[in-house]
Short mmCIF file of C-alpha atoms in Angstrom, two decimals:
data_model
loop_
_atom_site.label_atom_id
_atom_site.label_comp_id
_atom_site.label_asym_id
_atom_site.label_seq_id
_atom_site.Cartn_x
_atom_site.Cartn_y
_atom_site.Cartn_z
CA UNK A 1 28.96 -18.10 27.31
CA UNK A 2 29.50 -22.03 26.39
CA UNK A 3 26.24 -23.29 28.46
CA UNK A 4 23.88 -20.24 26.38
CA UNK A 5 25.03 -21.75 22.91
CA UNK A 6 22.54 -24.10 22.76
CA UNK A 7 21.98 -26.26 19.04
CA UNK A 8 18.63 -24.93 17.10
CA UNK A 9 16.63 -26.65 15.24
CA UNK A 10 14.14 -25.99 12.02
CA UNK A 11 11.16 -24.18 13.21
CA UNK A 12 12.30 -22.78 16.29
CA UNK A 13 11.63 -18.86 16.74
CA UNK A 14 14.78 -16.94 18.00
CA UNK A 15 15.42 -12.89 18.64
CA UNK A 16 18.02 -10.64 16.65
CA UNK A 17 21.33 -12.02 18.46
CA UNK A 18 20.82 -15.37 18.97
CA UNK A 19 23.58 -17.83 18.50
CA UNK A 20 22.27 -20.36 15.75
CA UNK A 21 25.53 -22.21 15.50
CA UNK A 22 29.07 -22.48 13.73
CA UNK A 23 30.00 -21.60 10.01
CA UNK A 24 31.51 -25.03 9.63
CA UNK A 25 28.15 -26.65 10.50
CA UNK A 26 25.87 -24.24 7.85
CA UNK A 27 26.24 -21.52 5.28
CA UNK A 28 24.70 -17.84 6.29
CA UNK A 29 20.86 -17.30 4.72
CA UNK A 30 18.92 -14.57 4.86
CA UNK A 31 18.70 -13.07 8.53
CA UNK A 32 22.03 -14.45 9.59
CA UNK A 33 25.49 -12.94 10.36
CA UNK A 34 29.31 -14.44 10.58
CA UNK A 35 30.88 -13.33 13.92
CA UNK A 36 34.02 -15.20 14.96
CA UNK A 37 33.26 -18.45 12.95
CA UNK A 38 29.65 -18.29 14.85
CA UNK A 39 26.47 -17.79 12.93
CA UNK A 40 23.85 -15.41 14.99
CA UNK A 41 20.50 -13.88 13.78
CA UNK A 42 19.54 -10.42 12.96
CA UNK A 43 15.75 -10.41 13.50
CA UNK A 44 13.31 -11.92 14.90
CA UNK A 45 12.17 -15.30 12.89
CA UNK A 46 11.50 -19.22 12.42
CA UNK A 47 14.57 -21.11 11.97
CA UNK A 48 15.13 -22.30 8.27
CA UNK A 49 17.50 -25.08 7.63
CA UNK A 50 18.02 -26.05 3.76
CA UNK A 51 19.91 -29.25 4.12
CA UNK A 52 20.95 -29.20 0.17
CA UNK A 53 22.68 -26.07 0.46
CA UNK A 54 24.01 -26.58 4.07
CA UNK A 55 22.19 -23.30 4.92
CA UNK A 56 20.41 -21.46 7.94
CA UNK A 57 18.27 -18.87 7.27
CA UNK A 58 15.52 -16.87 8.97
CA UNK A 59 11.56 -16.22 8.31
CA UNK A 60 11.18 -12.74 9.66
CA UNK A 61 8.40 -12.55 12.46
CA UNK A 62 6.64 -9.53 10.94
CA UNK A 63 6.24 -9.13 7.13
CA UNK A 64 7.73 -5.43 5.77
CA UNK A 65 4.78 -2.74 5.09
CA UNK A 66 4.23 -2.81 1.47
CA UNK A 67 5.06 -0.60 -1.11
CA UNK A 68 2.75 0.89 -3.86
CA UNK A 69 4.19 -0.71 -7.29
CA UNK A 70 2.61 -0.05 -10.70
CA UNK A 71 -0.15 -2.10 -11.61
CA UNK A 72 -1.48 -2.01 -7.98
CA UNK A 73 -4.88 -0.78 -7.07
CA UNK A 74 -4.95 1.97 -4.38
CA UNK A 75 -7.14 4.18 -2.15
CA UNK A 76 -6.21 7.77 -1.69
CA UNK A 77 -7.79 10.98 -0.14
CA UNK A 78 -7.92 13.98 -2.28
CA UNK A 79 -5.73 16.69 -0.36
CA UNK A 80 -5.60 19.23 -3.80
CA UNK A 81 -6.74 19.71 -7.11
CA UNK A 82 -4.47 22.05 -9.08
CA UNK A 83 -5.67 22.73 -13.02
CA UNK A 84 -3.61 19.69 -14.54
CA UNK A 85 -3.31 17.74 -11.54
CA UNK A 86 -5.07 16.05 -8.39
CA UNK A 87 -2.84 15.30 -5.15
CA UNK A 88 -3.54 12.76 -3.27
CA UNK A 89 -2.54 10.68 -0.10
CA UNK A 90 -2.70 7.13 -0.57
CA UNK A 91 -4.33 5.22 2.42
CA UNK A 92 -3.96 1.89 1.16
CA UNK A 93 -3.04 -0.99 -1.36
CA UNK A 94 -6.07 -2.97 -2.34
CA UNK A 95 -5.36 -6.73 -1.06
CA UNK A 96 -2.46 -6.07 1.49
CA UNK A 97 -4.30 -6.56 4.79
CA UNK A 98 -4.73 -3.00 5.60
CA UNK A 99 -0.91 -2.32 6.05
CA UNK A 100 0.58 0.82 6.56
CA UNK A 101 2.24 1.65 3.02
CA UNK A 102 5.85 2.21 3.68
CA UNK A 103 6.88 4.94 1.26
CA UNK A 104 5.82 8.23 0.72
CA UNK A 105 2.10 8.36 0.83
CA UNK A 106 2.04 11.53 -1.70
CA UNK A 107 0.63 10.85 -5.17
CA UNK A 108 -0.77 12.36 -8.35
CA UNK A 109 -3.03 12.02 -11.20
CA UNK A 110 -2.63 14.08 -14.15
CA UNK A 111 -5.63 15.40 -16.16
CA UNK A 112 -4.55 13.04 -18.98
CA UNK A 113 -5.13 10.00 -16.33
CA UNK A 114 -8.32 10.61 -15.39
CA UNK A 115 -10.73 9.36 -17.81
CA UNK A 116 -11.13 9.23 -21.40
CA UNK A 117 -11.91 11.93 -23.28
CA UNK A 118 -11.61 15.97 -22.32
CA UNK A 119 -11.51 17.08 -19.20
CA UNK A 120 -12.43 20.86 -19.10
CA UNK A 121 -12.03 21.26 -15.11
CA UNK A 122 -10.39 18.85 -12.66
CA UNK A 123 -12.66 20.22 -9.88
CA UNK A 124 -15.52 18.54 -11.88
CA UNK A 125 -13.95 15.45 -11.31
CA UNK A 126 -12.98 15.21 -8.06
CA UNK A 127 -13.18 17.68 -4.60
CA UNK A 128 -10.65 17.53 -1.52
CA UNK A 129 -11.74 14.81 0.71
CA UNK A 130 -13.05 12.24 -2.04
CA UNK A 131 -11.49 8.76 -1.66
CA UNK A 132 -10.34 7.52 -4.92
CA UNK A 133 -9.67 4.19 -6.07
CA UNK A 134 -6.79 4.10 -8.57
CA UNK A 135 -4.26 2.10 -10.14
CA UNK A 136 -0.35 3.06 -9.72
CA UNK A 137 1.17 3.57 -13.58
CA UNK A 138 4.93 4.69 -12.41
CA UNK A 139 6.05 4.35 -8.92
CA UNK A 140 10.24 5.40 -9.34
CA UNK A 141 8.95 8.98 -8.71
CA UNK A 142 7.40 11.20 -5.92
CA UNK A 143 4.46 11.49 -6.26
CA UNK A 144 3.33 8.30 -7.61
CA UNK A 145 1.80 8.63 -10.66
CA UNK A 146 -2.12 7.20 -10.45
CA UNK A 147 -4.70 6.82 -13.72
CA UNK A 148 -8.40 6.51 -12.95
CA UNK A 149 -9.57 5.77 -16.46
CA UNK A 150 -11.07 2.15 -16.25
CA UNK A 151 -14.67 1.80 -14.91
CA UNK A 152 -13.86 0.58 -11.68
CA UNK A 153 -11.12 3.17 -10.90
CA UNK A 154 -12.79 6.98 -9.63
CA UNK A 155 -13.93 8.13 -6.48
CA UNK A 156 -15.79 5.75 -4.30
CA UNK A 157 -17.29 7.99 -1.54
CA UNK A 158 -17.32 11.37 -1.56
CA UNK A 159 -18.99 14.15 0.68
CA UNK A 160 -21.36 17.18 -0.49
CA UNK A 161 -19.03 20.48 -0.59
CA UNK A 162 -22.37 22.04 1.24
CA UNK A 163 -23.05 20.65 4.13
CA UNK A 164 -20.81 17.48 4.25
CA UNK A 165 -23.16 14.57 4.01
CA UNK A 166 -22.02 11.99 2.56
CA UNK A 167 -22.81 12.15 -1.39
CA UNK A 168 -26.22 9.19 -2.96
CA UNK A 169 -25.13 8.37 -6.62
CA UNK A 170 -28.16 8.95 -9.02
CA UNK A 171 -26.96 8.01 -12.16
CA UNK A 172 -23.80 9.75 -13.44
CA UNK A 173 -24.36 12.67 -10.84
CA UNK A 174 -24.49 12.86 -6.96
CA UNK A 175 -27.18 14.03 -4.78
CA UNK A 176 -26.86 15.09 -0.75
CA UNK A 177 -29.33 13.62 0.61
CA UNK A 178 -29.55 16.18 3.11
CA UNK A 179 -29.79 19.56 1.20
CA UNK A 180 -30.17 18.26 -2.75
CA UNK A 181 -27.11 19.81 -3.81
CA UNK A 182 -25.99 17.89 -7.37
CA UNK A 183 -22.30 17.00 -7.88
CA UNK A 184 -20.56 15.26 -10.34
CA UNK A 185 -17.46 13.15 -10.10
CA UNK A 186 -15.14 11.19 -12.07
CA UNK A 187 -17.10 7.93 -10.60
CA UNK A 188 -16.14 4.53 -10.21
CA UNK A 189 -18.54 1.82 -10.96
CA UNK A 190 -17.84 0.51 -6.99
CA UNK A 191 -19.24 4.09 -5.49
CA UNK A 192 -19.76 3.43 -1.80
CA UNK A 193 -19.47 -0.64 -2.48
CA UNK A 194 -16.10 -0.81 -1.23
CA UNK A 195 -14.63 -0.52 2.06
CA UNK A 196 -11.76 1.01 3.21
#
């Protein structure tokens, strides 16, 4: 076991288990565990030594999925509109590499969220499919809570109900292209700009 215990130094990448050395030698960091006076990693990382505080510590390999928080723009599929409400599945947080988002992907934006001013029918505003671009205004419950009420926030491609073409913008409204049926939406000012 001796001739495996071999001294590490900053930088070097090691797996969960690795020996990194003895507690009288550093203080446990971040990624490191105490097991019979020897210090060993739990993941897989770069080696972090902090010389002030006599410390080893670990970089983790992979970064963790991230996690919708409020203020954070997201992209969601419409999977129901109820009277008050619109369920959605969130695909993705706007700047975060295209990561998987790690918590529930369920979320919701009451008719109060959705613009400003009345809303007589949610289906008006959005249909089941649409992606919408929104902006996360609680996140400690399921579903998140979304609000689509600035300019930029509404659906940014959305499909005819007809004959599922994807839907032109003409204005306020949008137009199939393929059979001239005339939808509206609760529109964002980056329809069919943005990718996702």
């Amino acid at each position: 076991m001796d001739e495996k215990k071999r001294a590490v130094k900053e930088g070097d990448f090691v797996l969960p288990g690795d020996y990194l050395g003895v507690i009288e030698e550093y203080l446990p960091g971040e990624g490191v565990i105490v097991e019979d006076g020897n210090l060993y990693s739990t993941r897989a990382g770069w080696v972090k030594i902090d010389k002030d505080k006599i410390e080893i510590s670990l970089k983790p390999a992979s970064s963790t999925p991230p996690i919708p928080k409020v203020g954070d723009i997201v992209y969601a599929r419409v999977i129901d509109v109820k009277q008050q409400a619109v369920l959605l599945r969130m695909i993705k947080i706007e700047g975060k590499d295209n990561r998987e988002i790690a918590t529930s992907k369920l979320a919701g934006i009451h008719i109060s969220q959705v613009k400003d001013g009345f809303v007589e029918d949610l289906r008006n505003e959005f249909k089941i499919g649409d992606i919408v671009r929104a902006r996360v205004i609680t996140d400690e419950k399921s579903p998140i809570q979304l609000t689509t009420k600035d300019p930029d926030l509404g659906v940014v491609y959305a499909l005819c109900s007809k004959c599922r073409t994807p839907l032109v913008r003409k204005g306020n409204q949008l137009v199939c292209p393929k059979c001239g049926n005339v939808e509206t939406r609760k529109l964002s000012t980056l329809y069919r700009k943005v990718k996702i």
